[in-house]
CSV table of C-alpha atoms in Angstrom, one decimal:
chain,number,residue,atom,x,y,z
A,67,MET,CA,17.8,26.1,-42.7
A,68,LYS,CA,20.1,25.0,-40.5
A,69,THR,CA,22.8,22.1,-42.0
A,70,TYR,CA,23.5,19.5,-39.3
A,71,THR,CA,26.8,17.4,-39.7
A,72,LYS,CA,26.7,14.1,-39.3
A,73,ALA,CA,28.3,14.9,-35.8
A,74,ASP,CA,25.6,17.6,-34.7
A,75,LEU,CA,22.8,14.9,-35.1
A,76,GLU,CA,25.1,12.2,-33.1
A,77,GLN,CA,26.1,14.4,-30.5
A,78,ILE,CA,21.8,15.3,-30.6
A,79,VAL,CA,21.2,11.9,-30.6
A,80,TYR,CA,23.7,10.9,-27.7
A,81,THR,CA,22.1,13.9,-25.5
A,82,GLN,CA,18.4,12.7,-26.2
A,83,LEU,CA,20.1,9.1,-24.5
A,84,GLU,CA,21.4,10.7,-21.9
A,85,ASN,CA,18.1,12.3,-21.0
A,86,LEU,CA,16.1,10.1,-21.6
A,87,ASN,CA,18.1,7.5,-18.7
A,88,ALA,CA,17.6,10.1,-16.6
A,89,MET,CA,13.5,9.9,-17.1
A,90,HIS,CA,13.7,6.1,-16.9
A,91,ASP,CA,16.0,6.6,-13.4
A,92,LEU,CA,13.4,9.2,-12.6
A,93,LEU,CA,10.5,7.1,-13.0
A,94,THR,CA,11.7,4.1,-11.3
A,95,ILE,CA,12.6,6.4,-8.2
A,96,MET,CA,8.5,7.6,-8.4
A,97,LYS,CA,7.7,3.7,-8.8
A,98,THR,CA,9.6,2.7,-6.0
A,99,GLN,CA,8.1,6.0,-3.4
A,100,ASN,CA,4.6,5.0,-4.9
A,101,GLU,CA,5.2,1.3,-3.2
A,102,LEU,CA,6.2,2.9,-0.3
A,103,LEU,CA,4.0,4.9,0.2
A,104,GLU,CA,1.2,2.5,-0.7
A,105,LYS,CA,2.7,0.2,2.1
A,106,ALA,CA,2.3,2.7,4.3
A,107,ASN,CA,-1.5,3.6,3.9
A,108,GLN,CA,-2.3,0.2,4.1
A,109,LYS,CA,-0.7,0.0,7.4
A,110,LEU,CA,-1.8,3.2,8.8
A,111,SER,CA,-5.4,2.3,7.4
A,112,ARG,CA,-5.4,-1.0,9.5
A,113,GLU,CA,-3.5,0.7,12.8
A,114,ILE,CA,-6.3,3.1,12.5
A,115,SER,CA,-9.0,0.1,12.3
A,116,ASP,CA,-7.6,-1.2,14.7
A,117,PHE,CA,-7.6,1.6,17.3
A,118,LYS,CA,-11.3,2.5,16.6
A,119,SER,CA,-11.7,-1.4,17.1
A,120,ARG,CA,-10.7,-1.0,20.8
A,121,CYS,CA,-11.6,2.5,21.4
A,122,TYR,CA,-15.6,1.0,20.6
A,123,ARG,CA,-15.3,-2.6,22.3
A,124,THR,CA,-14.4,-0.6,25.3
A,125,GLY,CA,-16.7,1.6,24.6
A,126,LYS,CA,-13.8,4.0,25.6
A,127,MET,CA,-12.4,7.1,23.5
A,128,VAL,CA,-8.6,8.6,24.3
A,129,LYS,CA,-8.5,12.0,24.1
A,130,SER,CA,-5.6,13.4,22.1
A,131,GLU,CA,-3.5,16.5,24.1
């Protein structure tokens, strides 16, 4: 069994704290990205619904090229 000095333990704890802070930063970025994706999906869904309702009202479907 290895014996750790106080300095060794302090370094381990400091490294763990750095890792936790880095993970927190990544989670914050992911949360922001998720929110942006949700907003984009909602906008796309609205645009698709608007497009479909315009097509059904006019009776014309636009062919994709």
